[in-house]
mmCIF file of C-alpha atoms and ligand atoms in Angstrom:
data_model
loop_
_atom_site.group_PDB
_atom_site.id
_atom_site.type_symbol
_atom_site.label_atom_id
_atom_site.label_comp_id
_atom_site.label_asym_id
_atom_site.label_seq_id
_atom_site.Cartn_x
_atom_site.Cartn_y
_atom_site.Cartn_z
ATOM 1 C CA MET A 22 236.454 -41.570 348.087
ATOM 2 C CA THR A 23 239.489 -42.891 349.974
ATOM 3 C CA GLY A 24 242.877 -41.822 348.610
ATOM 4 C CA GLY A 25 241.223 -39.015 346.659
ATOM 5 C CA CYS A 26 244.285 -36.743 346.878
ATOM 6 C CA GLY A 27 246.394 -39.364 345.156
ATOM 7 C CA PHE A 28 247.336 -39.704 341.502
ATOM 8 C CA ILE A 29 244.361 -41.750 340.266
ATOM 9 C CA GLY A 30 242.045 -40.519 343.006
ATOM 10 C CA SER A 31 242.420 -36.811 342.166
ATOM 11 C CA HIS A 32 241.727 -37.417 338.473
ATOM 12 C CA THR A 33 238.670 -39.476 339.409
ATOM 13 C CA VAL A 34 237.356 -36.726 341.717
ATOM 14 C CA VAL A 35 237.459 -34.274 338.785
ATOM 15 C CA GLU A 36 235.717 -36.757 336.485
ATOM 16 C CA LEU A 37 233.011 -37.503 339.085
ATOM 17 C CA GLN A 38 232.376 -33.816 339.786
ATOM 18 C CA GLN A 39 232.090 -33.104 336.064
ATOM 19 C CA GLN A 40 229.498 -35.903 335.885
ATOM 20 C CA GLY A 41 227.441 -34.309 338.688
ATOM 21 C CA TYR A 42 228.638 -36.294 341.708
ATOM 22 C CA THR A 43 229.428 -34.768 345.120
ATOM 23 C CA VAL A 44 232.702 -36.146 346.446
ATOM 24 C CA VAL A 45 234.059 -36.449 350.010
ATOM 25 C CA ILE A 46 237.763 -37.350 350.195
ATOM 26 C CA ALA A 47 239.456 -39.286 353.017
ATOM 27 C CA ASP A 48 243.232 -39.325 352.545
ATOM 28 C CA ASN A 49 246.191 -39.634 354.972
ATOM 29 C CA LEU A 50 248.461 -37.611 352.635
ATOM 30 C CA SER A 51 251.169 -40.272 352.941
ATOM 31 C CA ASN A 52 251.728 -40.089 349.171
ATOM 32 C CA SER A 53 249.979 -36.838 348.215
ATOM 33 C CA LEU A 54 249.529 -33.190 349.214
ATOM 34 C CA ALA A 55 246.498 -31.259 350.537
ATOM 35 C CA SER A 56 247.135 -28.656 347.788
ATOM 36 C CA VAL A 57 245.751 -31.221 345.328
ATOM 37 C CA VAL A 58 242.287 -30.228 346.631
ATOM 38 C CA ASP A 59 242.923 -26.621 345.542
ATOM 39 C CA ASN A 60 243.891 -27.752 342.055
ATOM 40 C CA ILE A 61 240.873 -30.062 341.787
ATOM 41 C CA GLU A 62 238.731 -27.009 342.544
ATOM 42 C CA LYS A 63 240.601 -24.939 339.926
ATOM 43 C CA ILE A 64 239.806 -27.579 337.290
ATOM 44 C CA SER A 65 236.208 -28.458 338.169
ATOM 45 C CA GLY A 66 235.051 -25.298 339.938
ATOM 46 C CA GLN A 67 233.842 -27.392 342.893
ATOM 47 C CA ARG A 68 235.806 -27.928 346.104
ATOM 48 C CA PRO A 69 235.447 -31.485 347.385
ATOM 49 C CA VAL A 70 235.153 -32.011 351.156
ATOM 50 C CA PHE A 71 238.563 -33.296 352.307
ATOM 51 C CA GLU A 72 239.455 -34.925 355.616
ATOM 52 C CA GLN A 73 242.933 -36.155 356.521
ATOM 53 C CA VAL A 74 242.280 -39.653 357.891
ATOM 54 C CA ASP A 75 244.508 -42.658 358.528
ATOM 55 C CA LEU A 76 242.119 -45.376 357.372
ATOM 56 C CA SER A 77 244.422 -48.095 358.708
ATOM 57 C CA SER A 78 243.310 -46.892 362.164
ATOM 58 C CA ARG A 79 239.943 -48.553 362.878
ATOM 59 C CA GLN A 80 238.898 -45.821 365.282
ATOM 60 C CA ALA A 81 239.744 -42.968 362.878
ATOM 61 C CA CYS A 82 238.062 -44.724 359.982
ATOM 62 C CA LEU A 83 234.835 -45.489 361.880
ATOM 63 C CA GLN A 84 234.761 -41.920 363.165
ATOM 64 C CA PHE A 85 234.995 -40.687 359.565
ATOM 65 C CA PHE A 86 232.070 -42.896 358.565
ATOM 66 C CA ASN A 87 230.050 -41.696 361.582
ATOM 67 C CA ILE A 88 230.381 -38.155 360.306
ATOM 68 C CA HIS A 89 229.898 -39.048 356.624
ATOM 69 C CA SER A 90 227.210 -41.696 357.105
ATOM 70 C CA ASP A 91 225.138 -40.692 354.069
ATOM 71 C CA ALA A 92 227.430 -41.887 351.281
ATOM 72 C CA ASP A 93 225.699 -43.512 348.295
ATOM 73 C CA ALA A 94 228.910 -45.290 347.276
ATOM 74 C CA VAL A 95 232.587 -45.600 348.156
ATOM 75 C CA ILE A 96 235.541 -45.686 345.788
ATOM 76 C CA HIS A 97 238.476 -47.192 347.699
ATOM 77 C CA PHE A 98 241.858 -46.116 346.304
ATOM 78 C CA ALA A 99 243.808 -45.677 349.542
ATOM 79 C CA ALA A 100 246.720 -48.148 349.503
ATOM 80 C CA ALA A 101 250.482 -48.283 349.158
ATOM 81 C CA LYS A 102 251.212 -49.306 345.555
ATOM 82 C CA ALA A 103 254.885 -49.513 344.596
ATOM 83 C CA VAL A 104 255.932 -52.980 343.435
ATOM 84 C CA GLY A 105 259.618 -52.545 344.247
ATOM 85 C CA GLU A 106 258.973 -50.916 347.636
ATOM 86 C CA SER A 107 256.548 -53.664 348.670
ATOM 87 C CA VAL A 108 259.362 -56.230 348.305
ATOM 88 C CA ARG A 109 261.432 -54.174 350.754
ATOM 89 C CA ILE A 110 258.752 -53.426 353.392
ATOM 90 C CA PRO A 111 256.101 -56.162 353.097
ATOM 91 C CA LEU A 112 254.675 -55.756 356.631
ATOM 92 C CA HIS A 113 253.813 -52.108 355.966
ATOM 93 C CA TYR A 114 251.992 -53.156 352.796
ATOM 94 C CA TYR A 115 249.982 -55.896 354.503
ATOM 95 C CA ARG A 116 249.155 -53.737 357.520
ATOM 96 C CA ASN A 117 248.274 -50.618 355.553
ATOM 97 C CA ASN A 118 246.455 -52.121 352.578
ATOM 98 C CA ILE A 119 244.495 -54.854 354.352
ATOM 99 C CA ASP A 120 243.639 -52.994 357.579
ATOM 100 C CA SER A 121 242.439 -49.963 355.588
ATOM 101 C CA LEU A 122 240.153 -52.141 353.483
ATOM 102 C CA LEU A 123 238.721 -53.976 356.519
ATOM 103 C CA ASN A 124 238.081 -50.674 358.324
ATOM 104 C CA VAL A 125 236.410 -49.114 355.273
ATOM 105 C CA LEU A 126 234.162 -52.153 354.839
ATOM 106 C CA GLU A 127 233.168 -51.997 358.509
ATOM 107 C CA GLY A 128 232.416 -48.291 358.175
ATOM 108 C CA MET A 129 230.307 -48.974 355.075
ATOM 109 C CA GLU A 130 228.352 -51.725 356.832
ATOM 110 C CA LYS A 131 227.645 -49.474 359.811
ATOM 111 C CA SER A 132 226.252 -46.754 357.529
ATOM 112 C CA ASP A 133 224.475 -49.273 355.282
ATOM 113 C CA CYS A 134 226.436 -48.076 352.264
ATOM 114 C CA ARG A 135 226.938 -51.254 350.206
ATOM 115 C CA THR A 136 228.126 -49.927 346.834
ATOM 116 C CA LEU A 137 231.887 -50.119 346.346
ATOM 117 C CA VAL A 138 234.338 -49.584 343.498
ATOM 118 C CA PHE A 139 237.579 -51.252 344.557
ATOM 119 C CA SER A 140 240.961 -50.286 343.158
ATOM 120 C CA SER A 141 242.479 -53.615 342.213
ATOM 121 C CA SER A 142 245.428 -54.302 339.985
ATOM 122 C CA CYS A 143 246.719 -56.370 337.096
ATOM 123 C CA THR A 144 249.419 -57.495 339.514
ATOM 124 C CA VAL A 145 246.886 -60.069 340.772
ATOM 125 C CA TYR A 146 247.677 -62.048 337.606
ATOM 126 C CA GLY A 147 251.376 -62.383 338.410
ATOM 127 C CA GLN A 148 253.181 -63.346 335.166
ATOM 128 C CA PRO A 149 250.338 -64.711 333.018
ATOM 129 C CA LYS A 150 251.110 -67.683 330.791
ATOM 130 C CA LYS A 151 248.748 -66.464 328.031
ATOM 131 C CA LEU A 152 248.363 -62.852 326.830
ATOM 132 C CA PRO A 153 246.340 -60.694 326.689
ATOM 133 C CA VAL A 154 244.777 -61.397 330.094
ATOM 134 C CA THR A 155 241.011 -61.585 330.454
ATOM 135 C CA GLU A 156 239.164 -61.457 333.778
ATOM 136 C CA LYS A 157 239.029 -65.260 333.620
ATOM 137 C CA THR A 158 242.831 -65.574 333.471
ATOM 138 C CA PRO A 159 243.834 -67.443 336.623
ATOM 139 C CA ARG A 160 245.419 -65.301 339.336
ATOM 140 C CA LEU A 161 248.867 -66.801 339.714
ATOM 141 C CA ALA A 162 251.048 -66.181 342.736
ATOM 142 C CA ALA A 163 251.597 -62.434 342.786
ATOM 143 C CA ASN A 164 255.213 -61.466 342.105
ATOM 144 C CA CYS A 165 255.308 -59.017 345.013
ATOM 145 C CA PRO A 166 253.638 -58.255 348.355
ATOM 146 C CA TYR A 167 251.754 -55.351 346.753
ATOM 147 C CA GLY A 168 250.094 -57.664 344.245
ATOM 148 C CA ASN A 169 249.397 -60.150 347.035
ATOM 149 C CA THR A 170 247.566 -57.499 349.082
ATOM 150 C CA LYS A 171 245.304 -56.955 346.071
ATOM 151 C CA GLN A 172 244.650 -60.689 345.714
ATOM 152 C CA ILE A 173 243.818 -60.922 349.441
ATOM 153 C CA ALA A 174 241.557 -57.868 349.141
ATOM 154 C CA GLU A 175 239.644 -59.416 346.243
ATOM 155 C CA ASP A 176 239.165 -62.608 348.299
ATOM 156 C CA ILE A 177 237.885 -60.595 351.288
ATOM 157 C CA LEU A 178 235.338 -58.862 349.047
ATOM 158 C CA THR A 179 234.283 -62.157 347.427
ATOM 159 C CA ASP A 180 233.711 -63.708 350.873
ATOM 160 C CA LEU A 181 231.768 -60.645 352.042
ATOM 161 C CA VAL A 182 229.385 -60.850 349.089
ATOM 162 C CA HIS A 183 228.979 -64.612 349.554
ATOM 163 C CA ALA A 184 228.194 -64.178 353.267
ATOM 164 C CA TYR A 185 225.467 -61.682 352.435
ATOM 165 C CA ARG A 186 223.976 -64.034 349.863
ATOM 166 C CA VAL A 187 223.901 -66.936 352.359
ATOM 167 C CA LYS A 188 222.122 -64.727 354.914
ATOM 168 C CA ALA A 189 219.716 -63.438 352.263
ATOM 169 C CA ALA A 190 218.833 -67.005 351.254
ATOM 170 C CA ALA A 191 217.996 -67.706 354.907
ATOM 171 C CA LYS A 192 216.014 -64.437 355.083
ATOM 172 C CA GLU A 193 218.490 -63.186 357.685
ATOM 173 C CA ALA A 194 220.223 -60.500 355.640
ATOM 174 C CA VAL A 195 220.440 -57.053 357.221
ATOM 175 C CA GLY A 196 220.648 -53.914 355.108
ATOM 176 C CA LYS A 197 221.121 -53.543 351.360
ATOM 177 C CA PRO A 198 222.853 -56.187 349.235
ATOM 178 C CA TRP A 199 226.523 -55.558 348.413
ATOM 179 C CA LYS A 200 227.404 -54.261 344.950
ATOM 180 C CA ILE A 201 231.157 -54.418 344.399
ATOM 181 C CA LEU A 202 233.169 -53.854 341.227
ATOM 182 C CA ALA A 203 236.900 -54.568 341.385
ATOM 183 C CA LEU A 204 238.712 -52.621 338.664
ATOM 184 C CA ARG A 205 242.039 -54.244 337.787
ATOM 185 C CA TYR A 206 244.200 -51.311 336.693
ATOM 186 C CA PHE A 207 247.124 -51.784 334.410
ATOM 187 C CA ASN A 208 249.778 -49.043 334.329
ATOM 188 C CA PRO A 209 248.270 -45.587 334.816
ATOM 189 C CA ILE A 210 250.501 -42.748 333.527
ATOM 190 C CA GLY A 211 250.054 -39.213 332.201
ATOM 191 C CA ALA A 212 248.197 -36.274 333.729
ATOM 192 C CA HIS A 213 245.115 -34.101 333.364
ATOM 193 C CA PRO A 214 245.405 -31.863 330.226
ATOM 194 C CA SER A 215 245.290 -28.745 332.456
ATOM 195 C CA GLY A 216 248.678 -29.714 333.915
ATOM 196 C CA LEU A 217 247.257 -28.931 337.383
ATOM 197 C CA ILE A 218 247.118 -32.492 338.751
ATOM 198 C CA GLY A 219 249.323 -35.499 338.092
ATOM 199 C CA GLU A 220 251.593 -38.085 339.680
ATOM 200 C CA LEU A 221 253.284 -36.689 342.820
ATOM 201 C CA PRO A 222 255.608 -39.386 344.139
ATOM 202 C CA ASN A 223 257.171 -38.819 347.563
ATOM 203 C CA GLY A 224 260.959 -38.851 347.277
ATOM 204 C CA VAL A 225 262.606 -40.982 344.580
ATOM 205 C CA PRO A 226 259.893 -42.227 342.189
ATOM 206 C CA GLY A 227 259.326 -45.984 342.094
ATOM 207 C CA ASN A 228 257.313 -45.814 338.881
ATOM 208 C CA LEU A 229 258.699 -45.395 335.377
ATOM 209 C CA MET A 230 256.865 -42.293 334.156
ATOM 210 C CA PRO A 231 257.667 -39.866 336.990
ATOM 211 C CA PHE A 232 261.276 -41.058 336.904
ATOM 212 C CA ILE A 233 261.402 -40.241 333.194
ATOM 213 C CA THR A 234 259.921 -36.752 333.646
ATOM 214 C CA GLN A 235 262.162 -35.975 336.645
ATOM 215 C CA THR A 236 265.211 -37.099 334.635
ATOM 216 C CA ALA A 237 264.201 -34.875 331.713
ATOM 217 C CA ALA A 238 263.680 -32.019 334.205
ATOM 218 C CA GLY A 239 267.214 -32.513 335.569
ATOM 219 C CA ILE A 240 266.006 -33.613 339.010
ATOM 220 C CA ARG A 241 267.428 -37.131 338.454
ATOM 221 C CA GLU A 242 270.726 -37.659 336.666
ATOM 222 C CA LYS A 243 269.549 -40.575 334.511
ATOM 223 C CA LEU A 244 266.882 -43.243 334.217
ATOM 224 C CA MET A 245 268.039 -46.769 335.057
ATOM 225 C CA VAL A 246 266.224 -49.257 332.814
ATOM 226 C CA PHE A 247 265.758 -52.372 334.938
ATOM 227 C CA GLY A 248 266.906 -55.076 332.557
ATOM 228 C CA ASN A 249 266.903 -55.680 328.805
ATOM 229 C CA ASP A 250 267.363 -59.430 328.957
ATOM 230 C CA TYR A 251 263.661 -60.335 329.061
ATOM 231 C CA ASN A 252 262.025 -62.489 326.394
ATOM 232 C CA THR A 253 260.437 -59.458 324.674
ATOM 233 C CA PRO A 254 261.142 -57.878 321.244
ATOM 234 C CA ASP A 255 263.602 -55.294 322.610
ATOM 235 C CA GLY A 256 264.435 -57.178 325.822
ATOM 236 C CA THR A 257 262.732 -54.686 328.158
ATOM 237 C CA PRO A 258 259.504 -55.517 330.070
ATOM 238 C CA ILE A 259 256.118 -54.829 328.514
ATOM 239 C CA ARG A 260 253.167 -53.187 330.277
ATOM 240 C CA ASP A 261 249.710 -51.931 329.305
ATOM 241 C CA TYR A 262 250.088 -48.170 329.921
ATOM 242 C CA ILE A 263 246.781 -46.331 330.248
ATOM 243 C CA HIS A 264 246.124 -42.581 330.463
ATOM 244 C CA VAL A 265 245.037 -41.702 334.003
ATOM 245 C CA CYS A 266 242.076 -39.740 332.570
ATOM 246 C CA ASP A 267 240.844 -42.860 330.764
ATOM 247 C CA LEU A 268 241.208 -44.758 334.022
ATOM 248 C CA ALA A 269 239.275 -42.049 335.916
ATOM 249 C CA ALA A 270 236.433 -42.297 333.396
ATOM 250 C CA ALA A 271 236.210 -46.048 334.028
ATOM 251 C CA HIS A 272 235.265 -45.361 337.664
ATOM 252 C CA VAL A 273 232.287 -43.229 336.647
ATOM 253 C CA CYS A 274 231.148 -45.957 334.232
ATOM 254 C CA ALA A 275 231.483 -48.467 337.093
ATOM 255 C CA LEU A 276 229.332 -46.349 339.435
ATOM 256 C CA LYS A 277 226.684 -45.791 336.764
ATOM 257 C CA HIS A 278 226.594 -49.551 336.086
ATOM 258 C CA MET A 279 225.805 -50.180 339.764
ATOM 259 C CA GLU A 280 223.267 -47.338 339.972
ATOM 260 C CA LYS A 281 221.196 -49.006 337.244
ATOM 261 C CA GLY A 282 219.867 -51.296 339.947
ATOM 262 C CA ASP A 283 219.917 -54.686 338.252
ATOM 263 C CA PHE A 284 223.467 -55.516 339.419
ATOM 264 C CA GLU A 285 224.137 -57.232 342.754
ATOM 265 C CA GLY A 286 227.171 -59.093 344.106
ATOM 266 C CA MET A 287 230.672 -58.687 342.760
ATOM 267 C CA ASP A 288 232.361 -58.434 339.386
ATOM 268 C CA PHE A 289 235.859 -57.815 338.027
ATOM 269 C CA PHE A 290 237.040 -55.683 335.104
ATOM 270 C CA ASN A 291 240.386 -55.228 333.388
ATOM 271 C CA ILE A 292 240.959 -51.509 332.914
ATOM 272 C CA GLY A 293 243.684 -51.321 330.292
ATOM 273 C CA THR A 294 244.067 -50.283 326.651
ATOM 274 C CA GLY A 295 244.758 -53.742 325.210
ATOM 275 C CA CYS A 296 248.153 -52.555 323.907
ATOM 276 C CA GLY A 297 251.475 -53.586 325.407
ATOM 277 C CA TYR A 298 254.475 -51.244 325.263
ATOM 278 C CA SER A 299 258.058 -51.867 326.402
ATOM 279 C CA VAL A 300 260.113 -49.554 328.590
ATOM 280 C CA LEU A 301 262.086 -48.486 325.493
ATOM 281 C CA ASP A 302 258.795 -47.798 323.658
ATOM 282 C CA VAL A 303 257.784 -45.422 326.478
ATOM 283 C CA ILE A 304 261.172 -43.690 326.357
ATOM 284 C CA LYS A 305 260.894 -43.277 322.551
ATOM 285 C CA SER A 306 257.334 -41.962 322.918
ATOM 286 C CA PHE A 307 258.477 -39.441 325.544
ATOM 287 C CA GLU A 308 261.338 -38.222 323.334
ATOM 288 C CA ARG A 309 258.990 -38.018 320.307
ATOM 289 C CA SER A 310 256.144 -36.227 322.082
ATOM 290 C CA THR A 311 258.275 -33.730 324.019
ATOM 291 C CA GLY A 312 261.419 -33.245 321.933
ATOM 292 C CA CYS A 313 263.512 -34.050 325.036
ATOM 293 C CA LYS A 314 266.462 -36.416 324.768
ATOM 294 C CA LEU A 315 266.370 -38.788 327.743
ATOM 295 C CA ASN A 316 269.550 -39.864 329.578
ATOM 296 C CA TYR A 317 269.153 -43.546 330.476
ATOM 297 C CA GLU A 318 271.266 -46.623 331.135
ATOM 298 C CA ILE A 319 270.400 -50.312 331.034
ATOM 299 C CA THR A 320 271.011 -52.021 334.363
ATOM 300 C CA THR A 321 269.945 -55.237 336.128
ATOM 301 C CA ARG A 322 266.381 -56.444 336.644
ATOM 302 C CA ARG A 323 264.265 -55.165 339.559
ATOM 303 C CA GLU A 324 263.012 -57.826 341.985
ATOM 304 C CA GLY A 325 259.239 -58.222 341.814
ATOM 305 C CA ASP A 326 258.951 -57.234 338.152
ATOM 306 C CA ILE A 327 257.134 -59.486 335.723
ATOM 307 C CA GLU A 328 258.208 -59.792 332.094
ATOM 308 C CA GLN A 329 255.073 -58.762 330.214
ATOM 309 C CA ILE A 330 251.376 -58.171 330.612
ATOM 310 C CA TRP A 331 248.606 -56.405 328.739
ATOM 311 C CA ALA A 332 244.840 -56.499 328.973
ATOM 312 C CA ASN A 333 241.918 -57.796 327.046
ATOM 313 C CA ALA A 334 239.532 -55.007 328.113
ATOM 314 C CA GLU A 335 236.519 -56.087 326.035
ATOM 315 C CA LYS A 336 234.404 -56.934 329.094
ATOM 316 C CA ALA A 337 234.572 -53.348 330.377
ATOM 317 C CA GLU A 338 233.589 -52.089 326.928
ATOM 318 C CA LYS A 339 230.677 -54.501 326.637
ATOM 319 C CA ILE A 340 229.275 -54.204 330.169
ATOM 320 C CA LEU A 341 230.440 -50.804 331.439
ATOM 321 C CA GLY A 342 230.411 -49.062 328.068
ATOM 322 C CA TRP A 343 234.001 -47.921 328.737
ATOM 323 C CA LYS A 344 237.016 -47.947 326.395
ATOM 324 C CA ALA A 345 240.402 -46.233 326.653
ATOM 325 C CA SER A 346 240.937 -43.614 323.952
ATOM 326 C CA ARG A 347 244.210 -41.753 324.590
ATOM 327 C CA THR A 348 247.478 -42.711 322.866
ATOM 328 C CA LEU A 349 250.878 -43.409 324.415
ATOM 329 C CA ASP A 350 252.193 -40.097 323.028
ATOM 330 C CA GLU A 351 249.283 -38.240 324.700
ATOM 331 C CA MET A 352 250.211 -39.973 327.960
ATOM 332 C CA THR A 353 253.897 -39.047 327.814
ATOM 333 C CA ARG A 354 253.201 -35.507 326.561
ATOM 334 C CA SER A 355 250.716 -34.811 329.387
ATOM 335 C CA ALA A 356 253.132 -36.218 331.966
ATOM 336 C CA TRP A 357 255.800 -33.785 330.747
ATOM 337 C CA LYS A 358 253.367 -30.814 330.855
ATOM 338 C CA TRP A 359 252.569 -31.702 334.481
ATOM 339 C CA GLN A 360 256.279 -31.980 335.368
ATOM 340 C CA GLN A 361 256.975 -28.572 333.818
ATOM 341 C CA ASN A 362 254.017 -27.101 335.716
ATOM 342 C CA LEU A 363 255.406 -28.554 338.941
ATOM 343 C CA GLN A 364 258.565 -26.572 338.285
ATOM 344 C CA GLY A 365 256.567 -23.460 337.536
ATOM 345 C CA LYS A 366 257.764 -23.534 333.939
ATOM 346 C CA ILE A 367 254.264 -23.029 332.520
HETATM 347 C C1 LIG B 3 257.024 -50.242 334.813
HETATM 348 C C2 LIG B 3 258.222 -50.774 334.053
HETATM 349 C C3 LIG B 3 260.033 -51.500 335.463
HETATM 350 C C4 LIG B 3 261.141 -47.572 337.017
HETATM 351 C C5 LIG B 3 252.611 -50.447 338.347
HETATM 352 C C6 LIG B 3 252.074 -49.866 339.597
HETATM 353 C C7 LIG B 3 251.210 -50.838 340.316
HETATM 354 C C8 LIG B 3 250.228 -51.493 339.387
HETATM 355 C C9 LIG B 3 250.899 -52.065 338.157
HETATM 356 C C10 LIG B 3 248.093 -50.460 339.646
HETATM 357 C C11 LIG B 3 258.818 -52.013 334.720
HETATM 358 C C12 LIG B 3 260.445 -50.319 334.588
HETATM 359 C C13 LIG B 3 260.491 -48.587 336.330
HETATM 360 C C14 LIG B 3 262.488 -47.267 336.699
HETATM 361 C C15 LIG B 3 262.468 -48.982 335.019
HETATM 362 N N1 LIG B 3 249.236 -50.578 338.961
HETATM 363 N N2 LIG B 3 261.148 -49.261 335.349
HETATM 364 N N3 LIG B 3 263.099 -47.989 335.709
HETATM 365 O O1 LIG B 3 255.993 -52.155 338.385
HETATM 366 O O2 LIG B 3 254.448 -52.286 336.368
HETATM 367 O O3 LIG B 3 253.593 -51.446 338.616
HETATM 368 O O4 LIG B 3 251.591 -51.004 337.567
HETATM 369 O O5 LIG B 3 247.791 -51.083 340.586
HETATM 370 O O6 LIG B 3 250.542 -50.091 341.293
HETATM 371 O O7 LIG B 3 253.154 -49.516 340.417
HETATM 372 O O8 LIG B 3 255.139 -50.061 337.227
HETATM 373 O O9 LIG B 3 256.213 -47.947 336.613
HETATM 374 O O10 LIG B 3 257.205 -49.310 338.514
HETATM 375 O O11 LIG B 3 257.419 -50.131 336.178
HETATM 376 O O12 LIG B 3 263.048 -49.617 334.124
HETATM 377 O O13 LIG B 3 263.144 -46.375 337.296
HETATM 378 O O14 LIG B 3 259.251 -49.784 334.081
HETATM 379 O O15 LIG B 3 261.079 -52.470 335.526
HETATM 380 O O16 LIG B 3 259.268 -52.886 333.694
HETATM 381 P P1 LIG B 3 254.857 -51.598 337.617
HETATM 382 P P2 LIG B 3 256.523 -49.282 337.203
#
C-alpha cells in the first residue's frame, strides 16, 4: 500500500489487517508520521511492514518493488490532495502525483503484480451539471490541478489496460492481465472509533474537518467559511462527506471483487454516501455531536472550489456489495475524539 501512513491509508491498513490481509506500507511521510504505524498496531494487534520511500523517485520506487516483489495487489493512495494548495503549487502536484503513479505501475509490471486499487476522486467531475453524479457522468474540466492529476491518472490507467488487451488479442501479452478499480472518493472525514488514528494535516489544515476540530481545540482562532453566496439552500458549498472507516471498507470490497477472478480490465466506482451536506450543515453537526460552540466567520470563496457535488453510489453497492453506513454526526463526533486524543485529553 502506498501512502499507508496517511489519513485514508492508515484506516485502510487496519481494515485490511482485520480482514486477514498482510500489508506492506510505502510512504514518504510528507503528510503523515511514522508513529501512525505504532497506532495501527495498537488497534489491529499486527504491525505492518513500513518503508519510508519517495515514490516520485523512479529509482527508489523500483528498488522498493525489487525488495517487495511478491505483492498480490497494490492500493495506491500516495498523492498530494489539497484542492486549494494545488492551485498555488501546480508543478509539485503534477510532478508528485503523476511521477509516483508511473513509477508504481512500472514497479508492478516488473514484479508481475497486475491488481491495483487506485485512489481517484470526485474532483474528476469538476462541477457536474446534473446531480447526483454517477460513474457515467462526464468528467468536465477539473476545477483545480489536483483534480486534473486524477483525471490524467485515470487516463493513464485506461490506456495501460487497453494496451494489454491489444497485445493479448495478438497473443503477444506478457504476464497477467491488469485488474484496476479506480475508487472516486468524495469527502472523507472522521476518524477510527479508537481515537488512535485520524487526519493529521501538516501545518495549517486545507480541509474543512481538521480546521473545525483545531478551532474547537483552540489551536486556530476561528474557521473561515469560504463563501455563502453559492446557489445552494444556505449559500455554502455542498459536498458528500463520508466516514473514513466506510471509505476504508470500500477498499477491501474492491480487492475481494478482483480476487473473485472473473474481473479483468478497469472499472470506476463512486465511493460516497449519496447525501450532500453544506459547510454550515457540518458545523451544526459538529456543534450538536460534541457540544462545542464553533467560532467561524463567512469570508470570500476559495479558488478551485466547486459549488456542489454528491454521489450516486448504487454501482458500488450492486457490484462491490459496499454501502456507507455512518452518519454525519458520527463523522464529526469521531473527528473531535481524535483531536482530543491528539492533545492527550483522553
Ligand atoms: C470542503 C468544503 C470549502 C476549509 C476534498 C479533498 C480532495 C477530494 C475532494 C478526495 C469546501 C470549505 C474548507 C476551510 C471552508 N477528496 N472549507 N473553510 O475541497 O471538497 O476536497 O474532497 O480525493 O482530496 O481535499 O474539501 O475539506 O477542503 O473543503 O469553508 O477552512 O469546506 O470551501 O466548500 P474539498 P475541503
